[in-house]
Amino acid sequence: HTSTPAGRQKPCTAQVLAQTLYIYIRTPDLDPHASLLQCCTVSPCLLHAVQNWDNKGSLWEHTCINQTVLDCDKRPEPGHIGSSSSNEEDKQREAMDLAKNLKIQGVLRAYGSGRQVPKRSYTVEELRLNKIQTTSLLSPEDKSLKRVRSGMQAAFLSGLAALALTSSSPGEHVVAAVAATCFVLVIDQIVNSGGGESLVVDTLGRLLLPGTYKRRVALHEAGHFLTAYLLGLLPRAYTLSAWDAYARYRTLNLQAGTQFCDIDFSAEVATGRLSSASLDTYTCVALAGVITEAERFGQAEGGVGDVAGLDALLRALGFSQAKSDDQVRWAVLNVCTLLRRHEAVHDALADAMDRGAPISECIALIEQRLAKCEDV
């Protein structure tokens, strides 16, 4: 036993190792009470007991492998999301090394084990034979939020009309209301790149369209998460709404999204030399969201930034149009095959993410669902 700051005691590493393998890593991108990676074998009861220490406020970070302790209490400063300090890079590196060790030991069996289609040039006709319509994939159109924006505009005009009818000085009040609204929107565009407006629209979309928009976002991000995990890219944080992103990071410049332990990829991009393996993983993960929406709803609405970012990267690498098309077509077929094969896991993961499950629970869910799957 080792003493806690409050004088209590927790199970020693030897006791935990004897009955279970428990990993608890916390990163600044998650809620202070959330974990990055948590795996349990043999003894669910002991896992529950260990988790209870966390629930009481004693957030114990320990691993049974190399007794590595990762302590990342500090949240990132606003405006620095996505940029890693050396300390955060060390934590990501340690998490990635730990995950690789657990994979070698057979604990994280599904991690990086997704069976991919052969890497070659595929034609549009071959994709169609696999029931994949590329036009619905790579041209996202945000119809749901457009309807919300139209409703907001109609409500605003109705309010102006009511103000004009009930006010003693309708002209002055209407002009003042319009001027104030324009001023707020312009400031939001300058300061937050439209983040304030996006937060309002996204929140209304989740409230007014819970069965379509909310579910679409959950499946979209679960597609990113599951694809990355099966290809060996470790997820570290996610948000499903603009409000969630604001509450977590205190900045309006972020939307829903999934973040990964991608320091190796960032380092390669910084040097200007990107390996084919890294490019393949990035392409698949970037397109997983729009592919999910096209597969489930017939048309992608979100993921405009994902497609634009991938296009910019391929152009920066000097890819010709033909070479870019080959890369994208292969990735589309690869991701479609993976997500179709694991559709039930995808749905369960989206449910877990929708209720705000920590990354640890999401990873445990994937591993449990695929524990007896011969064709990962």
Short mmCIF file of N, CA and C in Angstrom, two decimals, residues 174-235:
data_model
loop_
_atom_site.label_atom_id
_atom_site.label_comp_id
_atom_site.label_asym_id
_atom_site.label_seq_id
_atom_site.Cartn_x
_atom_site.Cartn_y
_atom_site.Cartn_z
N VAL A 174 -35.97 49.55 -34.80
CA VAL A 174 -35.61 48.53 -35.78
C VAL A 174 -34.18 48.75 -36.27
N VAL A 175 -33.86 50.00 -36.58
CA VAL A 175 -32.49 50.32 -37.03
C VAL A 175 -31.48 49.98 -35.95
N ALA A 176 -31.81 50.29 -34.70
CA ALA A 176 -30.89 49.99 -33.59
C ALA A 176 -30.69 48.48 -33.43
N ALA A 177 -31.79 47.73 -33.55
CA ALA A 177 -31.69 46.28 -33.41
C ALA A 177 -30.84 45.67 -34.52
N VAL A 178 -31.06 46.14 -35.76
CA VAL A 178 -30.29 45.63 -36.89
C VAL A 178 -28.81 46.01 -36.74
N ALA A 179 -28.55 47.24 -36.35
CA ALA A 179 -27.17 47.69 -36.19
C ALA A 179 -26.45 46.90 -35.10
N ALA A 180 -27.14 46.66 -33.98
CA ALA A 180 -26.54 45.90 -32.87
C ALA A 180 -26.24 44.47 -33.30
N THR A 181 -27.17 43.85 -34.03
CA THR A 181 -26.96 42.48 -34.49
C THR A 181 -25.79 42.39 -35.46
N CYS A 182 -25.73 43.31 -36.38
CA CYS A 182 -24.62 43.34 -37.34
C CYS A 182 -23.29 43.55 -36.64
N PHE A 183 -23.28 44.43 -35.66
CA PHE A 183 -22.05 44.69 -34.91
C PHE A 183 -21.56 43.43 -34.20
N VAL A 184 -22.48 42.72 -33.55
CA VAL A 184 -22.10 41.50 -32.83
C VAL A 184 -21.57 40.45 -33.80
N LEU A 185 -22.23 40.29 -34.95
CA LEU A 185 -21.79 39.29 -35.92
C LEU A 185 -20.43 39.63 -36.51
N VAL A 186 -20.19 40.91 -36.78
CA VAL A 186 -18.90 41.32 -37.34
C VAL A 186 -17.78 41.09 -36.32
N ILE A 187 -18.02 41.46 -35.07
CA ILE A 187 -17.02 41.24 -34.02
C ILE A 187 -16.74 39.75 -33.86
N ASP A 188 -17.78 38.94 -33.92
CA ASP A 188 -17.60 37.49 -33.80
C ASP A 188 -16.75 36.95 -34.94
N GLN A 189 -16.97 37.46 -36.15
CA GLN A 189 -16.17 37.02 -37.28
C GLN A 189 -14.71 37.42 -37.13
N ILE A 190 -14.48 38.63 -36.62
CA ILE A 190 -13.11 39.14 -36.48
C ILE A 190 -12.37 38.42 -35.36
N VAL A 191 -13.02 38.29 -34.22
CA VAL A 191 -12.37 37.75 -33.02
C VAL A 191 -12.37 36.23 -33.00
N ASN A 192 -13.52 35.63 -33.34
CA ASN A 192 -13.68 34.19 -33.17
C ASN A 192 -13.84 33.43 -34.48
N SER A 193 -13.64 34.11 -35.60
CA SER A 193 -13.83 33.48 -36.92
C SER A 193 -15.22 32.87 -37.05
N GLY A 194 -16.21 33.53 -36.48
CA GLY A 194 -17.58 33.04 -36.55
C GLY A 194 -17.91 31.97 -35.55
N GLY A 195 -17.03 31.76 -34.56
CA GLY A 195 -17.24 30.70 -33.58
C GLY A 195 -18.48 30.90 -32.73
N GLY A 196 -18.79 32.14 -32.39
CA GLY A 196 -19.97 32.40 -31.57
C GLY A 196 -21.25 32.01 -32.30
N GLU A 197 -21.33 32.41 -33.57
CA GLU A 197 -22.50 32.05 -34.36
C GLU A 197 -22.60 30.54 -34.52
N SER A 198 -21.46 29.89 -34.76
CA SER A 198 -21.46 28.43 -34.92
C SER A 198 -21.92 27.74 -33.65
N LEU A 199 -21.53 28.29 -32.49
CA LEU A 199 -21.95 27.69 -31.23
C LEU A 199 -23.47 27.75 -31.08
N VAL A 200 -24.06 28.90 -31.41
CA VAL A 200 -25.51 29.06 -31.30
C VAL A 200 -26.24 28.13 -32.27
N VAL A 201 -25.78 28.12 -33.52
CA VAL A 201 -26.43 27.31 -34.55
C VAL A 201 -26.31 25.82 -34.23
N ASP A 202 -25.10 25.40 -33.83
CA ASP A 202 -24.87 23.99 -33.50
C ASP A 202 -25.73 23.56 -32.31
N THR A 203 -25.81 24.41 -31.29
CA THR A 203 -26.62 24.08 -30.11
C THR A 203 -28.10 23.96 -30.47
N LEU A 204 -28.59 24.89 -31.28
CA LEU A 204 -29.99 24.81 -31.71
C LEU A 204 -30.23 23.57 -32.57
N GLY A 205 -29.25 23.24 -33.41
CA GLY A 205 -29.39 22.05 -34.24
C GLY A 205 -29.51 20.78 -33.41
N ARG A 206 -28.72 20.70 -32.34
CA ARG A 206 -28.79 19.53 -31.47
C ARG A 206 -30.10 19.48 -30.70
N LEU A 207 -30.65 20.65 -30.38
CA LEU A 207 -31.92 20.69 -29.64
C LEU A 207 -33.11 20.43 -30.55
N LEU A 208 -33.09 21.00 -31.75
CA LEU A 208 -34.23 20.91 -32.65
C LEU A 208 -34.22 19.65 -33.51
N LEU A 209 -33.02 19.11 -33.77
CA LEU A 209 -32.90 17.94 -34.63
C LEU A 209 -32.12 16.82 -33.94
N PRO A 210 -32.58 16.39 -32.76
CA PRO A 210 -31.81 15.40 -32.00
C PRO A 210 -31.72 14.05 -32.69
N GLY A 211 -32.76 13.69 -33.46
CA GLY A 211 -32.76 12.38 -34.09
C GLY A 211 -31.96 12.30 -35.37
N THR A 212 -31.64 13.43 -35.96
CA THR A 212 -30.89 13.44 -37.22
C THR A 212 -29.53 14.10 -37.07
N TYR A 213 -29.53 15.38 -36.75
CA TYR A 213 -28.26 16.11 -36.67
C TYR A 213 -27.37 15.57 -35.55
N LYS A 214 -27.95 15.39 -34.36
CA LYS A 214 -27.16 14.92 -33.22
C LYS A 214 -26.59 13.53 -33.49
N ARG A 215 -27.42 12.66 -34.05
CA ARG A 215 -26.97 11.30 -34.35
C ARG A 215 -25.93 11.32 -35.46
N ARG A 216 -26.12 12.19 -36.42
CA ARG A 216 -25.17 12.30 -37.52
C ARG A 216 -23.78 12.68 -37.01
N VAL A 217 -23.73 13.64 -36.10
CA VAL A 217 -22.43 14.08 -35.55
C VAL A 217 -21.77 12.94 -34.76
N ALA A 218 -22.57 12.24 -33.96
CA ALA A 218 -22.02 11.14 -33.16
C ALA A 218 -21.44 10.05 -34.06
N LEU A 219 -22.15 9.68 -35.10
CA LEU A 219 -21.65 8.66 -36.02
C LEU A 219 -20.43 9.16 -36.79
N HIS A 220 -20.45 10.43 -37.17
CA HIS A 220 -19.32 11.04 -37.89
C HIS A 220 -18.04 10.92 -37.07
N GLU A 221 -18.09 11.37 -35.82
CA GLU A 221 -16.89 11.34 -34.98
C GLU A 221 -16.52 9.91 -34.59
N ALA A 222 -17.52 9.05 -34.41
CA ALA A 222 -17.22 7.64 -34.11
C ALA A 222 -16.52 6.99 -35.30
N GLY A 223 -16.86 7.43 -36.52
CA GLY A 223 -16.17 6.93 -37.70
C GLY A 223 -14.70 7.30 -37.69
N HIS A 224 -14.40 8.56 -37.35
CA HIS A 224 -13.00 8.97 -37.20
C HIS A 224 -12.30 8.12 -36.14
N PHE A 225 -12.94 8.00 -35.00
CA PHE A 225 -12.36 7.30 -33.84
C PHE A 225 -12.06 5.85 -34.18
N LEU A 226 -13.07 5.13 -34.67
CA LEU A 226 -12.91 3.69 -34.92
C LEU A 226 -11.88 3.44 -36.02
N THR A 227 -11.94 4.21 -37.08
CA THR A 227 -10.98 4.03 -38.18
C THR A 227 -9.56 4.26 -37.70
N ALA A 228 -9.35 5.34 -36.95
CA ALA A 228 -8.01 5.64 -36.45
C ALA A 228 -7.51 4.52 -35.55
N TYR A 229 -8.35 4.06 -34.65
CA TYR A 229 -7.92 3.02 -33.71
C TYR A 229 -7.55 1.73 -34.43
N LEU A 230 -8.35 1.33 -35.40
CA LEU A 230 -8.08 0.10 -36.13
C LEU A 230 -6.83 0.22 -37.00
N LEU A 231 -6.46 1.46 -37.36
CA LEU A 231 -5.27 1.67 -38.18
C LEU A 231 -4.04 2.01 -37.34
N GLY A 232 -4.19 2.02 -36.01
CA GLY A 232 -3.04 2.22 -35.14
C GLY A 232 -2.76 3.65 -34.75
N LEU A 233 -3.75 4.53 -34.88
CA LEU A 233 -3.61 5.92 -34.44
C LEU A 233 -4.43 6.09 -33.17
N LEU A 234 -3.78 6.41 -32.07
CA LEU A 234 -4.42 6.42 -30.76
C LEU A 234 -5.23 7.69 -30.54
N PRO A 235 -6.55 7.59 -30.33
CA PRO A 235 -7.36 8.77 -30.01
C PRO A 235 -7.03 9.29 -28.61
#
